[in-house]
Amino acid sequence: DIDHVKRLEQAYSEHGAEQSESKRVRFEQEFVARGTTISGRRGRVSVDIYKRRKISRLVFTVAARGKASKALMRSLTGSLVHPYMHRRILMSNLSSTYRFIESMKESEEVRLPADVVDELIMSFVLLPFAFTNIRAEASTTVSATDATNLRGGACRALVPERLSRSLLRRAEQRGEHGRLRWSDLEIRLLPSRMREPTPEIDSLVRSLPWHTPRSFELGAVFHINIQELRALVDEVDSRIRGGLAVARLIVFVDSRVVVSAVAKGRNSARQLNLHLRRLAALCLGAEIGVHVIWVGTESNPADCPSRQRPLP
């Protein structure tokens, strides 16, 4: 690392590139960059603890008072976004809050509903867990999930460590504002900022040595996108019960809505958000991160077990 840094600094000097001396950090175990604290030895990246304490006090004060204006609620939820970006799945906690803010009138202070107060209280309870473990390795066993209206399916494949790290970089990072009831035509034609399926990724997925197919009943009939998310959460639960912990799990999914919801950490649809909250609980308990990659429907190997067919 020292040699790499020296070569980088030499290249900057040779090309006359300006360096910001005030932001330079060398050989520190813990430092702050762009408002984020990096703890090198522990591998934790999070918002500074003092800032999180201030946010906690502010959120608690508003929740205890039980009244707020629309401007205040927007500012309050906005202050939570930065810490939660280090563990996006925690954004699923703010479900009723966002819907309530949209229904509020400008410049009018109103009493907060009980479910909104509950979410505000949980918001500062979850702040200590709003961190990324950058030392967590990418699991070399990747998963794929799919679902029909009645059944879910999943399978796994063992990949080399180098490939698992490459897939981790390829996973969706931002997500998008997806809608539960998008039609097939909308899903196909609406422009997306996400990393869409490519022939290279689809070809790679088809060539992996998939094994351990699982087919399971989902119990109740819901919208197909809800079933897709339930299948993913079930696979994460199964992997954790199998011993997965302190790792980053890569899952291939062919549902645009599910990819956007998991990567973003929340969805405006209450039903999807309920299952995202269950996923958040699993991730916190086992200290894992779930990273989804969008693949083409025809390339998803989990399509077979979800229809009780053998793997190709």
XYZ file of N, CA, C and O in Angstrom, residues 120-262:
572
model
N -40.039 6.839 14.031
C -39.032 7.809 14.460
C -38.225 7.258 15.641
O -36.996 7.416 15.697
N -38.900 6.613 16.568
C -38.197 6.026 17.710
C -37.233 4.939 17.232
O -36.076 4.871 17.657
N -37.707 4.093 16.310
C -36.839 3.035 15.782
C -35.678 3.620 14.984
O -34.599 3.015 14.918
N -35.874 4.799 14.417
C -34.820 5.411 13.599
C -33.566 5.676 14.404
O -32.452 5.412 13.939
N -33.734 6.218 15.620
C -32.512 6.473 16.392
C -32.037 5.227 17.145
O -30.869 5.125 17.502
N -32.943 4.251 17.357
C -32.501 2.976 17.933
C -31.572 2.249 16.951
O -30.610 1.576 17.360
N -31.847 2.385 15.652
C -31.070 1.690 14.624
C -29.783 2.421 14.238
O -28.925 1.833 13.565
N -29.629 3.675 14.625
C -28.454 4.447 14.209
C -27.118 3.797 14.585
O -26.160 3.883 13.812
N -26.972 3.144 15.752
C -25.689 2.487 16.040
C -25.327 1.380 15.059
O -24.159 1.001 14.952
N -26.320 0.848 14.335
C -26.068 -0.238 13.389
C -25.880 0.270 11.955
O -25.732 -0.529 11.032
N -25.888 1.587 11.787
C -25.772 2.178 10.450
C -24.302 2.290 10.049
O -23.728 3.374 10.016
N -23.693 1.144 9.771
C -22.298 1.133 9.347
C -22.074 0.039 8.311
O -22.849 -0.908 8.203
N -21.006 0.189 7.538
C -20.596 -0.825 6.579
C -19.324 -1.489 7.082
O -18.387 -0.809 7.499
N -19.292 -2.804 7.037
C -18.088 -3.549 7.399
C -17.302 -3.821 6.115
O -17.611 -4.753 5.376
N -16.284 -3.004 5.851
C -15.532 -3.145 4.606
C -14.531 -4.306 4.659
O -13.906 -4.624 3.646
N -14.405 -4.933 5.818
C -13.544 -6.113 5.919
C -14.330 -7.410 5.710
O -13.737 -8.492 5.669
N -15.635 -7.313 5.605
C -16.442 -8.514 5.353
C -16.159 -9.022 3.942
O -16.249 -8.272 2.970
N -15.820 -10.288 3.816
C -15.482 -10.866 2.522
C -16.739 -11.192 1.717
O -17.801 -11.478 2.281
N -16.591 -11.169 0.406
C -17.681 -11.609 -0.468
C -17.765 -13.131 -0.406
O -16.762 -13.825 -0.587
N -18.955 -13.649 -0.123
C -19.134 -15.101 -0.050
C -18.851 -15.733 -1.406
O -19.310 -15.246 -2.445
N -18.093 -16.826 -1.399
C -17.767 -17.513 -2.656
C -18.894 -18.438 -3.104
O -18.798 -19.049 -4.163
N -19.947 -18.529 -2.298
C -21.154 -19.246 -2.724
C -22.223 -18.211 -3.044
O -22.717 -17.531 -2.146
N -22.530 -18.062 -4.322
C -23.534 -17.085 -4.747
C -24.885 -17.782 -4.870
O -24.961 -19.008 -4.990
N -25.948 -17.004 -4.830
C -27.301 -17.547 -4.897
C -28.070 -16.929 -6.054
O -27.720 -15.851 -6.550
N -29.124 -17.603 -6.455
C -30.089 -17.073 -7.432
C -31.483 -17.410 -6.925
O -31.696 -18.498 -6.385
N -32.421 -16.478 -7.069
C -33.784 -16.715 -6.589
C -34.795 -16.310 -7.656
O -34.525 -15.456 -8.504
N -35.947 -16.919 -7.582
C -37.041 -16.604 -8.503
C -38.341 -17.050 -7.838
O -38.326 -17.743 -6.820
N -39.475 -16.669 -8.411
C -40.760 -17.042 -7.822
C -41.849 -17.025 -8.876
O -41.768 -16.314 -9.881
N -42.868 -17.831 -8.611
C -44.130 -17.754 -9.337
C -45.158 -17.219 -8.343
O -44.811 -16.825 -7.233
N -46.422 -17.236 -8.724
C -47.448 -16.742 -7.799
C -47.618 -17.633 -6.579
O -48.141 -17.186 -5.553
N -47.183 -18.895 -6.681
C -47.406 -19.838 -5.590
C -46.128 -20.366 -4.952
O -46.115 -20.690 -3.768
N -45.045 -20.452 -5.737
C -43.839 -21.105 -5.246
C -42.611 -20.215 -5.435
O -42.560 -19.391 -6.351
N -41.643 -20.421 -4.546
C -40.357 -19.779 -4.686
C -39.301 -20.801 -5.029
O -39.465 -21.996 -4.775
N -38.210 -20.338 -5.611
C -37.123 -21.238 -5.969
C -35.784 -20.576 -5.739
O -35.660 -19.350 -5.822
N -34.779 -21.384 -5.436
C -33.430 -20.859 -5.211
C -32.413 -21.938 -5.537
O -32.718 -23.136 -5.488
N -31.209 -21.520 -5.867
C -30.105 -22.442 -6.082
C -28.799 -21.696 -5.808
O -28.797 -20.461 -5.672
N -27.706 -22.431 -5.736
C -26.426 -21.841 -5.356
C -25.318 -22.341 -6.266
O -25.442 -23.396 -6.900
N -24.234 -21.583 -6.291
C -23.073 -21.974 -7.085
C -21.812 -21.509 -6.385
O -21.776 -20.414 -5.817
N -20.789 -22.339 -6.415
C -19.493 -22.004 -5.840
C -18.629 -21.361 -6.916
O -18.481 -21.910 -8.006
N -18.080 -20.183 -6.614
C -17.271 -19.454 -7.598
C -15.910 -19.122 -6.976
O -15.767 -19.078 -5.751
N -14.894 -18.870 -7.793
C -13.590 -18.472 -7.256
C -13.687 -17.147 -6.511
O -14.543 -16.309 -6.796
N -12.794 -16.954 -5.561
C -12.812 -15.748 -4.739
C -12.666 -14.493 -5.593
O -13.329 -13.483 -5.353
N -11.804 -14.558 -6.595
C -11.599 -13.385 -7.453
C -12.876 -13.021 -8.198
O -13.196 -11.841 -8.374
N -13.617 -14.036 -8.644
C -14.872 -13.777 -9.359
C -15.927 -13.206 -8.408
O -16.685 -12.302 -8.787
N -15.980 -13.708 -7.186
C -16.971 -13.194 -6.230
C -16.719 -11.715 -5.942
O -17.656 -10.930 -5.811
N -15.450 -11.314 -5.880
C -15.139 -9.901 -5.658
C -15.527 -9.061 -6.871
O -16.013 -7.935 -6.732
N -15.323 -9.594 -8.057
C -15.717 -8.869 -9.273
C -17.232 -8.713 -9.349
O -17.745 -7.659 -9.733
N -17.953 -9.771 -8.981
C -19.421 -9.707 -8.976
C -19.917 -8.699 -7.939
O -20.921 -8.014 -8.165
N -19.202 -8.594 -6.823
C -19.584 -7.625 -5.804
C -19.512 -6.205 -6.350
O -20.383 -5.373 -6.082
N -18.476 -5.924 -7.137
C -18.354 -4.592 -7.747
C -19.424 -4.371 -8.809
O -19.799 -3.241 -9.100
N -19.904 -5.451 -9.413
C -20.919 -5.353 -10.473
C -22.338 -5.228 -9.913
O -23.267 -4.865 -10.622
N -22.514 -5.528 -8.633
C -23.856 -5.504 -8.031
C -24.441 -4.094 -8.061
O -23.717 -3.104 -8.091
N -25.766 -4.016 -8.058
C -26.454 -2.727 -8.087
C -26.168 -1.951 -6.807
O -26.295 -2.481 -5.704
N -25.804 -0.683 -6.951
C -25.401 0.126 -5.814
C -26.459 1.155 -5.401
O -26.563 1.500 -4.224
N -27.224 1.660 -6.347
C -28.102 2.794 -6.058
C -29.580 2.425 -5.983
O -30.315 2.948 -5.155
N -30.030 1.570 -6.863
C -31.448 1.296 -6.949
C -32.180 2.424 -7.666
O -31.566 3.326 -8.231
N -33.494 2.377 -7.645
C -34.309 3.404 -8.278
C -35.681 3.410 -7.623
O -35.999 2.548 -6.809
N -36.486 4.405 -7.974
C -37.840 4.478 -7.441
C -38.730 3.552 -8.263
O -39.277 3.934 -9.288
N -38.846 2.308 -7.814
C -39.656 1.336 -8.540
C -41.065 1.263 -7.982
O -41.306 1.550 -6.812
N -42.013 0.858 -8.824
C -43.405 0.733 -8.409
C -43.809 -0.729 -8.429
O -43.454 -1.478 -9.337
N -44.575 -1.114 -7.406
C -44.987 -2.504 -7.272
C -45.802 -2.974 -8.468
O -45.621 -4.088 -8.956
N -46.689 -2.122 -8.963
C -47.636 -2.560 -9.992
C -47.256 -2.105 -11.396
O -48.122 -1.848 -12.228
N -45.966 -1.990 -11.653
C -45.532 -1.771 -13.030
C -45.984 -2.948 -13.890
O -45.886 -4.116 -13.485
N -46.454 -2.647 -15.082
C -46.807 -3.711 -16.017
C -45.527 -4.262 -16.648
O -44.457 -3.661 -16.557
N -45.643 -5.419 -17.320
C -44.482 -6.001 -18.005
C -43.940 -5.039 -19.050
O -42.719 -4.953 -19.261
N -44.841 -4.305 -19.706
C -44.412 -3.353 -20.735
C -43.633 -2.199 -20.107
O -42.595 -1.773 -20.643
N -44.102 -1.701 -18.967
C -43.396 -0.612 -18.284
C -42.019 -1.062 -17.806
O -41.030 -0.341 -17.934
N -41.951 -2.255 -17.248
C -40.675 -2.773 -16.763
C -39.681 -2.900 -17.911
O -38.484 -2.642 -17.763
N -40.187 -3.265 -19.088
C -39.310 -3.485 -20.235
C -38.869 -2.185 -20.889
O -37.738 -2.059 -21.348
N -39.763 -1.180 -20.918
C -39.497 0.006 -21.735
C -39.110 1.248 -20.939
O -38.471 2.144 -21.499
N -39.498 1.333 -19.665
C -39.144 2.533 -18.904
C -37.631 2.616 -18.717
O -36.997 1.613 -18.380
N -37.027 3.783 -18.951
C -35.575 3.916 -18.770
C -35.189 3.679 -17.324
O -35.955 3.972 -16.401
N -33.995 3.141 -17.119
C -33.529 2.821 -15.778
C -32.106 3.331 -15.577
O -31.287 3.289 -16.496
N -31.826 3.812 -14.359
C -30.469 4.215 -14.005
C -29.669 3.033 -13.462
O -28.472 3.159 -13.215
N -30.334 1.911 -13.265
C -29.658 0.752 -12.697
C -28.838 0.026 -13.769
O -28.986 0.278 -14.967
N -27.992 -0.879 -13.294
C -27.193 -1.696 -14.199
C -28.055 -2.816 -14.745
O -28.354 -3.784 -14.047
N -28.460 -2.692 -15.980
C -29.375 -3.649 -16.577
C -28.643 -4.928 -16.980
O -27.412 -4.946 -17.084
N -29.391 -6.016 -17.196
C -28.753 -7.268 -17.620
C -27.973 -7.078 -18.916
O -28.391 -6.335 -19.799
N -26.835 -7.721 -19.002
C -25.997 -7.658 -20.198
C -25.762 -9.075 -20.715
O -25.849 -10.049 -19.942
N -25.460 -9.220 -22.011
C -25.164 -10.570 -22.532
C -24.015 -11.246 -21.792
O -24.032 -12.466 -21.600
N -23.032 -10.441 -21.343
C -21.881 -11.023 -20.648
C -22.290 -11.605 -19.291
O -21.906 -12.729 -18.941
N -23.077 -10.829 -18.522
C -23.517 -11.317 -17.214
C -24.444 -12.520 -17.376
O -24.326 -13.529 -16.655
N -25.390 -12.441 -18.334
C -26.310 -13.558 -18.549
C -25.548 -14.816 -18.934
O -25.859 -15.925 -18.471
N -24.541 -14.673 -19.788
C -23.741 -15.820 -20.204
C -22.977 -16.413 -19.030
O -22.885 -17.636 -18.879
N -22.434 -15.536 -18.190
C -21.705 -16.002 -17.005
C -22.629 -16.784 -16.085
O -22.277 -17.875 -15.605
N -23.818 -16.247 -15.823
C -24.762 -16.904 -14.905
C -25.158 -18.278 -15.438
O -25.231 -19.257 -14.684
N -25.400 -18.372 -16.742
C -25.788 -19.661 -17.329
C -24.666 -20.696 -17.218
O -24.924 -21.895 -17.163
N -23.422 -20.240 -17.184
C -22.287 -21.166 -17.198
C -21.846 -21.609 -15.804
O -21.009 -22.501 -15.675
N -22.377 -20.995 -14.749
C -21.946 -21.351 -13.397
C -22.470 -22.737 -13.004
O -23.540 -23.154 -13.453
N -21.731 -23.449 -12.151
C -22.145 -24.803 -11.729
C -23.209 -24.761 -10.637
O -22.941 -24.951 -9.452
N -24.439 -24.532 -11.003
C -25.519 -24.389 -10.033
C -25.867 -25.728 -9.399
O -25.852 -26.771 -10.058
N -26.181 -25.680 -8.109
C -26.521 -26.893 -7.371
C -27.470 -26.530 -6.227
O -27.882 -25.378 -6.083
N -27.822 -27.504 -5.414
C -28.698 -27.334 -4.256
C -29.984 -26.587 -4.608
O -30.322 -25.575 -3.988
N -30.733 -27.083 -5.600
C -32.001 -26.409 -5.909
C -33.010 -26.583 -4.772
O -33.107 -27.650 -4.171
N -33.714 -25.503 -4.465
C -34.760 -25.545 -3.441
C -36.053 -25.018 -4.039
O -36.070 -23.980 -4.684
N -37.129 -25.737 -3.813
C -38.455 -25.292 -4.223
C -39.336 -25.276 -2.986
O -39.370 -26.250 -2.231
N -40.009 -24.174 -2.751
C -40.778 -24.054 -1.516
C -42.060 -23.272 -1.781
O -42.115 -22.378 -2.609
N -43.107 -23.664 -1.047
C -44.387 -22.972 -1.157
C -44.315 -21.639 -0.420
O -43.733 -21.540 0.656
N -44.906 -20.606 -1.013
C -44.899 -19.273 -0.409
C -46.093 -19.044 0.504
O -46.180 -18.015 1.170
N -47.024 -19.999 0.515
C -48.099 -19.964 1.515
C -49.317 -19.157 1.125
O -50.440 -19.570 1.346
N -49.127 -17.986 0.557
C -50.258 -17.133 0.184
C -49.959 -16.507 -1.170
O -48.796 -16.376 -1.575
N -51.008 -16.126 -1.871
C -50.858 -15.534 -3.200
C -50.816 -14.019 -3.085
O -51.743 -13.408 -2.546
N -49.711 -13.416 -3.551
C -49.561 -11.967 -3.586
C -49.110 -11.558 -4.978
O -48.955 -12.404 -5.876
N -48.920 -10.273 -5.155
C -48.371 -9.772 -6.414
C -47.031 -10.441 -6.675
O -46.262 -10.732 -5.753
N -46.717 -10.686 -7.946
C -45.523 -11.446 -8.303
C -44.247 -10.798 -7.762
O -43.307 -11.484 -7.349
N -44.189 -9.467 -7.725
C -42.978 -8.809 -7.216
C -42.799 -9.038 -5.717
O -41.668 -9.131 -5.225
N -43.920 -9.143 -4.996
C -43.836 -9.472 -3.571
C -43.327 -10.899 -3.397
O -42.478 -11.181 -2.536
N -43.823 -11.805 -4.243
C -43.368 -13.193 -4.176
C -41.878 -13.303 -4.492
O -41.155 -14.094 -3.878
N -41.415 -12.502 -5.438
C -39.981 -12.506 -5.789
C -39.139 -12.065 -4.598
O -38.081 -12.643 -4.317
N -39.602 -11.033 -3.902
C -38.861 -10.557 -2.734
C -38.933 -11.569 -1.598
O -37.936 -11.789 -0.892
N -40.069 -12.210 -1.414
C -40.197 -13.237 -0.380
C -39.239 -14.397 -0.646
O -38.644 -14.952 0.294
N -39.071 -14.756 -1.910
C -38.138 -15.837 -2.263
C -36.707 -15.445 -1.920
O -35.925 -16.258 -1.400
N -36.353 -14.192 -2.188
C -35.002 -13.720 -1.864
C -34.769 -13.733 -0.355
O -33.727 -14.190 0.124
N -35.743 -13.228 0.413
C -35.603 -13.193 1.870
C -35.509 -14.607 2.422
O -34.727 -14.876 3.344
N -36.268 -15.527 1.863
C -36.214 -16.923 2.308
C -34.836 -17.519 2.067
O -34.301 -18.248 2.916
N -34.215 -17.203 0.927
C -32.875 -17.714 0.635
C -31.840 -17.119 1.582
O -30.940 -17.821 2.055
N -31.953 -15.836 1.875
C -31.035 -15.208 2.831
C -31.181 -15.871 4.200
O -30.184 -16.182 4.867
N -32.423 -16.112 4.620
C -32.679 -16.783 5.894
C -32.046 -18.170 5.904
O -31.409 -18.584 6.881
N -32.204 -18.902 4.799
C -31.650 -20.252 4.699
C -30.123 -20.236 4.756
O -29.506 -21.079 5.412
N -29.511 -19.237 4.092
C -28.045 -19.138 4.105
C -27.533 -18.830 5.517
O -26.508 -19.356 5.943
N -28.250 -17.970 6.237
C -27.836 -17.623 7.598
C -27.973 -18.833 8.514
O -27.091 -19.111 9.339
N -29.081 -19.575 8.369
C -29.258 -20.785 9.176
C -28.166 -21.806 8.868
O -27.828 -22.650 9.705
N -27.608 -21.725 7.646
C -26.520 -22.624 7.264
C -25.161 -22.168 7.745
O -24.152 -22.826 7.450
N -25.101 -21.034 8.440
C -23.845 -20.593 9.030
C -23.240 -19.345 8.435
O -22.179 -18.893 8.887
N -23.870 -18.739 7.440
C -23.310 -17.531 6.833
C -23.381 -16.369 7.824
O -24.428 -16.088 8.392
N -22.254 -15.697 8.022
C -22.201 -14.555 8.934
C -21.002 -13.686 8.584
O -20.009 -14.171 8.035
N -21.110 -12.398 8.883
C -20.046 -11.414 8.636
C -19.521 -11.588 7.209
O -18.347 -11.886 6.978
N -20.393 -11.424 6.244
C -20.031 -11.632 4.843
C -20.928 -10.778 3.956
O -21.881 -10.160 4.417
N -20.581 -10.751 2.670
C -21.411 -10.081 1.674
C -21.932 -11.144 0.719
O -21.147 -11.847 0.079
N -23.242 -11.236 0.652
C -23.898 -12.276 -0.140
C -24.354 -11.704 -1.478
O -25.026 -10.673 -1.518
N -23.996 -12.387 -2.550
C -24.386 -11.968 -3.902
C -25.557 -12.827 -4.357
O -25.501 -14.066 -4.294
N -26.640 -12.166 -4.796
C -27.844 -12.873 -5.233
C -28.233 -12.367 -6.623
O -28.321 -11.161 -6.848
N -28.460 -13.296 -7.539
C -28.933 -12.960 -8.875
C -30.463 -12.980 -8.886
O -31.081 -13.962 -8.451
N -31.068 -11.902 -9.384
C -32.528 -11.747 -9.402
C -32.941 -11.214 -10.763
O -32.237 -10.380 -11.344
N -34.087 -11.671 -11.273
C -34.547 -11.182 -12.578
C -35.695 -10.181 -12.464
O -36.266 -9.767 -13.473
N -36.034 -9.779 -11.240
C -37.107 -8.809 -11.032
C -36.518 -7.410 -10.866
O -35.786 -7.153 -9.903
N -36.861 -6.519 -11.778
C -36.373 -5.142 -11.699
C -36.844 -4.469 -10.419
O -36.081 -3.732 -9.781
N -38.078 -4.706 -10.016
C -38.630 -4.066 -8.824
C -37.889 -4.522 -7.571
O -37.575 -3.724 -6.688
N -37.582 -5.819 -7.490
C -36.883 -6.348 -6.312
C -35.451 -5.822 -6.255
O -34.960 -5.428 -5.193
N -34.779 -5.791 -7.401
C -33.411 -5.263 -7.441
C -33.389 -3.814 -6.963
O -32.547 -3.414 -6.150
N -34.328 -3.022 -7.459
C -34.366 -1.603 -7.084
C -34.680 -1.434 -5.605
O -34.097 -0.594 -4.923
N -35.605 -2.247 -5.079
C -36.012 -2.115 -3.677
C -34.882 -2.514 -2.728
O -34.616 -1.817 -1.739
N -34.203 -3.629 -3.007
C -33.138 -4.102 -2.120
C -31.939 -3.155 -2.170
O -31.348 -2.819 -1.139
